């Protein structure tokens, strides 16, 4: 087990969109290929799924001067300190690890999908398609099997430009701040370190050259108070007093109500940043 708190950081200014990280993730985790079709973008998959844990988002941004800029950002689970998925899971299949990773124990998962609805990043999904395997959730594992044996995550290892880094979280925060300074001095006035403070600190952070919304990231991700209430009070009481089915129904009401509002806000923010041209949103590609 990784003893100290670790993290990953992607510097989007160094990403060339080659997707080596996507391939490495599929290979290392032996994830099946998924059929996709070309829909006007070089993004490989429209979004993360139960079998695709890493996707490089391709986003076009039309600047005020009419110039078009292309942005790449590698999306996966952000391994949040305040993790909505952990709060939402009725059977505690999702747990915090001291390394900072959010671990998913698939043998505990009942495939209810509450984590999927709760996650503000759309990073965890339940496989509802397969008929021959159990319908359980799937997401980035932080390559826990690798990091607990002294290796870096597969995506970090594969990245040819060192755009993705792995190491002690404190060191990566320092590196990220330094990169933001350099980018601002280089003319990227909006450069920022995403994930240093969001949701208590993410264990997958970004150095961004534009505002988070440009990349389809929520500017201020939140866990609703009702979810914390659910985890702290309703869930333990529910287990004792109610049957599992009734507990699940209550959880669904709590999670679904907050999830809808947050996703809607993120989508609207993304559309605004794209100047309403609506051609190549991350979720509308391929
Ligand atoms: S990004 Fe989503 S799935 Fe990953 S830890 Fe945060 S809430 Fe959970
Ligand atoms: S491997 Fe590195 S450069 Fe290639 S797409 Fe992933 S983050 Fe970008």
CSV table of C-alpha atoms and ligand atoms in Angstrom, one decimal:
chain,number,residue,atom,x,y,z
A,1,UNK,CA,0.0,0.0,0.0
A,2,UNK,CA,1.3,3.5,-0.8
A,3,UNK,CA,2.0,4.9,2.6
A,4,UNK,CA,2.0,8.6,1.8
A,5,UNK,CA,-0.6,10.8,0.2
A,6,UNK,CA,0.1,10.8,-3.5
A,7,UNK,CA,-1.5,12.4,-6.6
A,8,UNK,CA,-1.5,12.8,-10.3
A,9,UNK,CA,-1.3,16.1,-12.2
A,10,UNK,CA,-1.9,16.7,-15.9
A,11,UNK,CA,-0.4,19.9,-17.4
A,12,UNK,CA,-2.7,20.5,-20.3
A,13,UNK,CA,-0.2,22.8,-22.0
A,14,UNK,CA,2.1,19.8,-22.4
A,15,UNK,CA,-0.5,17.4,-23.7
A,16,UNK,CA,-0.4,16.7,-27.4
A,17,UNK,CA,-3.6,14.6,-27.6
A,18,UNK,CA,-1.8,11.4,-28.7
A,19,UNK,CA,-4.1,9.2,-26.4
A,20,UNK,CA,-1.2,7.0,-25.3
A,21,UNK,CA,-2.6,7.3,-21.7
A,22,UNK,CA,-6.0,6.0,-22.9
A,23,UNK,CA,-4.4,3.0,-24.6
A,24,UNK,CA,-2.2,2.3,-21.5
A,25,UNK,CA,-5.2,2.4,-19.2
A,26,UNK,CA,-7.1,-0.1,-21.4
A,27,UNK,CA,-4.1,-2.4,-21.7
A,28,UNK,CA,-3.0,-2.4,-18.1
A,29,UNK,CA,-6.6,-2.9,-16.8
A,30,UNK,CA,-7.5,-5.4,-19.5
A,31,UNK,CA,-10.6,-3.3,-20.4
A,32,UNK,CA,-12.6,-4.3,-23.4
A,33,UNK,CA,-12.8,-2.1,-26.5
A,34,UNK,CA,-16.0,-0.2,-27.2
A,35,UNK,CA,-17.5,0.5,-30.6
A,36,UNK,CA,-17.4,4.2,-31.5
A,37,UNK,CA,-18.1,6.1,-34.6
A,38,UNK,CA,-16.6,9.3,-36.1
A,39,UNK,CA,-18.8,12.3,-35.4
A,40,UNK,CA,-16.6,15.2,-36.4
A,41,UNK,CA,-13.9,15.1,-33.7
A,42,UNK,CA,-10.7,13.2,-33.0
A,43,UNK,CA,-11.9,12.4,-29.5
A,44,UNK,CA,-11.9,8.6,-29.3
A,45,UNK,CA,-14.9,8.0,-27.0
A,46,UNK,CA,-17.8,10.4,-26.3
A,47,UNK,CA,-17.3,10.0,-22.5
A,48,UNK,CA,-16.0,7.8,-19.7
A,49,UNK,CA,-17.8,4.5,-19.3
A,50,UNK,CA,-17.7,1.4,-17.0
A,51,UNK,CA,-15.0,0.0,-19.4
A,52,UNK,CA,-13.3,3.2,-20.5
A,53,UNK,CA,-11.6,4.8,-17.4
A,54,UNK,CA,-9.5,7.4,-19.3
A,55,UNK,CA,-10.6,9.7,-22.1
A,56,UNK,CA,-8.7,12.6,-23.6
A,57,UNK,CA,-11.3,15.3,-24.2
A,58,UNK,CA,-10.8,17.4,-27.3
A,59,UNK,CA,-12.5,20.8,-26.9
A,60,UNK,CA,-12.6,23.6,-29.4
A,61,UNK,CA,-12.7,27.2,-28.0
A,62,UNK,CA,-13.5,30.1,-30.2
A,63,UNK,CA,-11.6,33.1,-28.8
A,64,UNK,CA,-12.7,36.7,-28.9
A,65,UNK,CA,-10.5,37.4,-31.9
A,66,UNK,CA,-12.2,34.6,-33.9
A,67,UNK,CA,-9.2,32.3,-33.6
A,68,UNK,CA,-10.0,28.7,-32.7
A,69,UNK,CA,-8.0,26.9,-30.1
A,70,UNK,CA,-8.0,23.2,-29.5
A,71,UNK,CA,-7.7,21.9,-25.9
A,72,UNK,CA,-6.9,18.4,-24.7
A,73,UNK,CA,-7.5,17.2,-21.2
A,74,UNK,CA,-7.2,13.6,-19.9
A,75,UNK,CA,-10.4,12.8,-17.9
A,76,UNK,CA,-10.7,10.1,-15.3
A,77,UNK,CA,-11.7,9.8,-11.6
A,78,UNK,CA,-10.4,12.7,-9.7
A,79,UNK,CA,-10.0,10.8,-6.4
A,80,UNK,CA,-11.7,13.5,-4.4
A,81,UNK,CA,-11.1,14.1,-0.7
A,82,UNK,CA,-14.8,15.0,-0.3
A,83,UNK,CA,-15.9,12.1,-2.5
A,84,UNK,CA,-19.6,12.2,-3.4
A,85,UNK,CA,-19.5,8.6,-4.6
A,86,UNK,CA,-18.3,7.4,-1.2
A,87,UNK,CA,-21.1,9.3,0.5
A,88,UNK,CA,-23.7,7.9,-2.0
A,89,UNK,CA,-22.8,4.2,-2.0
A,90,UNK,CA,-25.3,2.3,0.2
A,91,UNK,CA,-23.0,-0.7,0.6
A,92,UNK,CA,-19.7,1.0,1.1
A,93,UNK,CA,-18.1,-0.4,-2.0
A,94,UNK,CA,-16.3,2.9,-2.5
A,95,UNK,CA,-13.7,3.8,0.2
A,96,UNK,CA,-10.9,6.2,0.9
A,97,UNK,CA,-7.4,4.9,0.9
A,98,UNK,CA,-4.6,6.7,2.9
A,99,UNK,CA,-2.8,7.2,-0.4
A,100,UNK,CA,-5.7,9.4,-1.5
A,101,UNK,CA,-7.1,6.9,-4.0
A,102,UNK,CA,-10.8,6.2,-3.9
A,103,UNK,CA,-11.0,2.4,-4.1
A,104,UNK,CA,-13.9,0.5,-5.6
A,105,UNK,CA,-14.5,-3.0,-4.3
A,106,UNK,CA,-16.4,-4.5,-7.1
A,107,UNK,CA,-17.3,-7.6,-5.2
A,108,UNK,CA,-19.3,-5.4,-2.8
A,109,UNK,CA,-20.9,-3.3,-5.5
A,110,UNK,CA,-24.6,-4.0,-6.2
A,111,UNK,CA,-24.8,-1.9,-9.4
A,112,UNK,CA,-27.3,0.5,-8.0
A,113,UNK,CA,-25.7,3.5,-9.8
A,114,UNK,CA,-26.0,6.0,-7.0
A,115,UNK,CA,-22.3,6.8,-7.3
A,116,UNK,CA,-22.8,7.5,-11.0
A,117,UNK,CA,-25.5,10.0,-10.3
A,118,UNK,CA,-23.6,11.6,-7.4
A,119,UNK,CA,-20.2,12.1,-9.1
A,120,UNK,CA,-19.8,15.8,-10.2
A,121,UNK,CA,-17.3,14.7,-12.8
A,122,UNK,CA,-19.1,11.9,-14.5
A,123,UNK,CA,-16.2,9.7,-13.7
A,124,UNK,CA,-17.8,6.4,-12.5
A,125,UNK,CA,-20.3,4.4,-14.4
A,126,UNK,CA,-22.3,1.1,-14.1
A,127,UNK,CA,-22.1,-1.4,-16.9
A,128,UNK,CA,-25.7,-1.8,-17.9
A,129,UNK,CA,-25.0,-3.3,-21.4
A,130,UNK,CA,-23.4,-6.7,-20.6
A,131,UNK,CA,-25.6,-9.6,-20.0
A,132,UNK,CA,-22.9,-12.1,-19.2
A,133,UNK,CA,-21.2,-10.2,-16.4
A,134,UNK,CA,-22.3,-8.7,-13.2
A,135,UNK,CA,-23.6,-5.1,-13.6
A,136,UNK,CA,-21.1,-3.3,-11.3
A,137,UNK,CA,-19.5,0.1,-11.4
A,138,UNK,CA,-16.2,0.8,-13.0
A,139,UNK,CA,-13.7,3.7,-12.8
A,140,UNK,CA,-10.0,4.6,-12.6
A,141,UNK,CA,-8.4,2.6,-9.8
A,142,UNK,CA,-5.4,5.1,-9.6
A,143,UNK,CA,-3.5,2.0,-10.8
A,144,UNK,CA,-3.5,0.9,-7.1
A,145,UNK,CA,-2.0,-2.4,-8.0
A,146,UNK,CA,1.0,-0.6,-9.6
A,147,UNK,CA,1.5,2.2,-7.1
A,148,UNK,CA,1.3,-0.2,-4.1
A,149,UNK,CA,4.2,-2.0,-5.8
A,150,UNK,CA,6.3,1.1,-6.3
A,151,UNK,CA,5.3,1.7,-9.9
A,152,UNK,CA,3.7,4.9,-11.4
A,153,UNK,CA,0.2,4.7,-12.9
A,154,UNK,CA,0.1,3.2,-16.4
A,155,UNK,CA,-1.1,6.5,-18.0
A,156,UNK,CA,1.8,8.4,-16.4
A,157,UNK,CA,4.3,5.8,-17.6
A,158,UNK,CA,3.0,6.0,-21.2
A,159,UNK,CA,2.8,9.8,-21.6
A,160,UNK,CA,5.6,10.7,-24.1
A,161,UNK,CA,5.7,14.4,-23.1
A,162,UNK,CA,5.5,14.0,-19.3
A,163,UNK,CA,2.3,15.9,-19.3
A,164,UNK,CA,1.0,13.6,-16.6
A,165,UNK,CA,3.0,13.4,-13.4
A,166,UNK,CA,2.7,11.3,-10.3
A,167,UNK,CA,4.2,11.7,-6.8
A,168,UNK,CA,3.6,13.1,-3.3
A,169,UNK,CA,0.6,15.4,-3.5
A,170,UNK,CA,2.4,18.3,-1.7
A,171,UNK,CA,5.2,18.2,-4.3
A,172,UNK,CA,2.8,18.2,-7.2
A,173,UNK,CA,0.9,21.1,-5.8
A,174,UNK,CA,4.2,23.1,-5.6
A,175,UNK,CA,5.0,22.0,-9.2
A,176,UNK,CA,1.5,23.0,-10.4
A,177,UNK,CA,1.8,26.5,-8.8
A,178,UNK,CA,5.1,27.0,-10.5
A,179,UNK,CA,3.7,26.0,-13.9
A,180,UNK,CA,0.8,28.3,-13.4
A,181,UNK,CA,3.2,31.2,-12.7
A,182,UNK,CA,5.2,30.3,-15.8
A,183,UNK,CA,2.1,30.1,-18.0
A,184,UNK,CA,0.8,33.4,-16.8
A,185,UNK,CA,4.1,35.1,-17.5
A,186,UNK,CA,4.0,33.5,-20.9
A,187,UNK,CA,0.7,35.2,-21.7
A,188,UNK,CA,-1.9,32.7,-20.4
A,189,UNK,CA,-3.7,35.1,-18.1
A,190,UNK,CA,-6.4,32.5,-17.1
A,191,UNK,CA,-3.9,29.7,-16.1
A,192,UNK,CA,-4.9,28.0,-12.9
A,193,UNK,CA,-4.3,24.9,-10.8
A,194,UNK,CA,-7.5,22.9,-10.7
A,195,UNK,CA,-7.9,20.5,-7.8
A,196,UNK,CA,-5.6,22.0,-5.1
A,197,UNK,CA,-8.6,23.1,-3.1
A,198,UNK,CA,-11.7,21.8,-4.9
A,199,UNK,CA,-13.7,19.2,-2.8
A,200,UNK,CA,-11.1,19.3,0.0
A,201,UNK,CA,-8.3,18.6,-2.6
A,202,UNK,CA,-8.4,16.3,-5.5
A,203,UNK,CA,-5.8,13.6,-6.0
A,204,UNK,CA,-5.9,14.1,-9.7
A,205,UNK,CA,-5.2,17.8,-10.5
A,206,UNK,CA,-4.8,19.9,-13.7
A,207,UNK,CA,-2.7,22.8,-14.7
A,208,UNK,CA,-5.2,24.5,-17.0
A,209,UNK,CA,-4.5,27.4,-19.4
A,210,UNK,CA,-8.1,28.5,-19.5
A,211,UNK,CA,-11.0,28.5,-17.0
A,212,UNK,CA,-12.2,25.0,-15.9
A,213,UNK,CA,-15.5,25.4,-17.8
A,214,UNK,CA,-13.7,25.6,-21.1
A,215,UNK,CA,-12.6,21.9,-20.5
A,216,UNK,CA,-16.0,20.8,-19.3
A,217,UNK,CA,-14.9,20.8,-15.7
A,218,UNK,CA,-17.3,22.3,-13.0
A,219,UNK,CA,-15.9,25.6,-11.7
A,220,UNK,CA,-16.9,24.9,-8.2
A,221,UNK,CA,-17.8,21.2,-7.7
A,222,UNK,CA,-19.8,20.5,-4.5
A,223,UNK,CA,-21.1,17.7,-2.4
A,224,UNK,CA,-24.6,18.5,-1.3
A,225,UNK,CA,-25.3,18.6,2.5
A,226,UNK,CA,-28.1,16.1,2.0
A,227,UNK,CA,-25.5,13.5,0.9
A,228,UNK,CA,-23.4,14.1,4.0
A,229,UNK,CA,-26.5,13.8,6.1
A,230,UNK,CA,-27.4,10.6,4.3
A,231,UNK,CA,-24.0,9.0,5.0
A,232,UNK,CA,-23.7,10.2,8.6
A,233,UNK,CA,-27.2,9.6,9.9
A,234,UNK,CA,-29.8,8.2,7.5
A,235,UNK,CA,-27.6,5.4,6.1
A,236,UNK,CA,-26.6,3.7,9.4
A,237,UNK,CA,-30.1,4.2,10.8
A,238,UNK,CA,-31.6,2.9,7.6
A,239,UNK,CA,-29.6,-0.2,7.7
A,240,UNK,CA,-30.9,-1.1,11.1
A,241,UNK,CA,-34.5,0.0,10.7
A,242,UNK,CA,-35.3,-0.5,7.1
A,243,UNK,CA,-34.8,-3.2,4.6
A,244,UNK,CA,-32.2,-2.6,1.9
A,245,UNK,CA,-34.8,-1.8,-0.8
A,246,UNK,CA,-36.3,1.1,1.2
A,247,UNK,CA,-32.8,2.4,2.0
A,248,UNK,CA,-31.9,2.3,-1.7
A,249,UNK,CA,-35.1,4.2,-2.6
A,250,UNK,CA,-34.2,7.0,-0.1
A,251,UNK,CA,-30.6,7.1,-1.4
A,252,UNK,CA,-31.8,7.5,-4.9
A,253,UNK,CA,-34.0,10.5,-4.0
A,254,UNK,CA,-31.2,12.2,-2.2
A,255,UNK,CA,-28.6,11.6,-4.9
A,256,UNK,CA,-30.7,12.2,-8.0
A,257,UNK,CA,-32.0,15.6,-6.8
A,258,UNK,CA,-28.5,17.1,-6.3
A,259,UNK,CA,-26.9,15.4,-9.3
A,260,UNK,CA,-29.4,16.8,-11.8
A,261,UNK,CA,-28.7,20.4,-10.7
A,262,UNK,CA,-24.9,20.1,-10.8
A,263,UNK,CA,-24.7,18.4,-14.2
A,264,UNK,CA,-27.1,20.9,-15.7
A,265,UNK,CA,-25.0,23.8,-14.3
A,266,UNK,CA,-21.8,22.3,-15.7
A,267,UNK,CA,-23.3,21.7,-19.2
A,268,UNK,CA,-24.6,25.2,-19.3
A,269,UNK,CA,-21.2,26.7,-18.3
A,270,UNK,CA,-19.5,24.6,-21.0
A,271,UNK,CA,-21.9,25.8,-23.7
A,272,UNK,CA,-21.4,29.5,-22.6
A,273,UNK,CA,-17.6,29.1,-22.9
A,274,UNK,CA,-17.9,27.7,-26.4
A,275,UNK,CA,-19.7,30.9,-27.4
A,276,UNK,CA,-22.9,28.9,-28.2
A,277,UNK,CA,-21.5,27.4,-31.5
A,278,UNK,CA,-22.3,24.0,-30.0
A,279,UNK,CA,-20.3,22.1,-32.6
A,280,UNK,CA,-17.8,20.2,-30.6
A,281,UNK,CA,-18.7,19.9,-26.9
A,282,UNK,CA,-16.8,17.1,-25.1
A,283,UNK,CA,-20.0,15.2,-24.6
A,284,UNK,CA,-21.2,15.6,-28.1
A,285,UNK,CA,-18.2,14.2,-29.8
A,286,UNK,CA,-17.6,10.9,-31.6
B,1,LIG,S1,-14.4,11.9,-9.3
B,1,LIG,FE1,-16.4,11.0,-8.9
B,1,LIG,S2,-16.0,8.8,-8.8
B,1,LIG,FE2,-14.0,9.8,-8.6
B,1,LIG,S3,-13.7,10.1,-6.3
B,1,LIG,FE3,-14.7,12.0,-7.1
B,1,LIG,S4,-16.9,11.6,-6.8
B,1,LIG,FE4,-15.9,9.6,-6.7
B,2,LIG,S1,-0.3,10.4,-23.1
B,2,LIG,FE1,0.2,12.5,-22.4
B,2,LIG,S2,0.4,13.7,-24.3
B,2,LIG,FE2,-0.7,11.8,-24.8
B,2,LIG,S3,-2.8,12.3,-24.7
B,2,LIG,FE3,-2.3,11.5,-22.7
B,2,LIG,S4,-1.7,13.2,-21.5
B,2,LIG,FE4,-1.7,13.9,-23.6
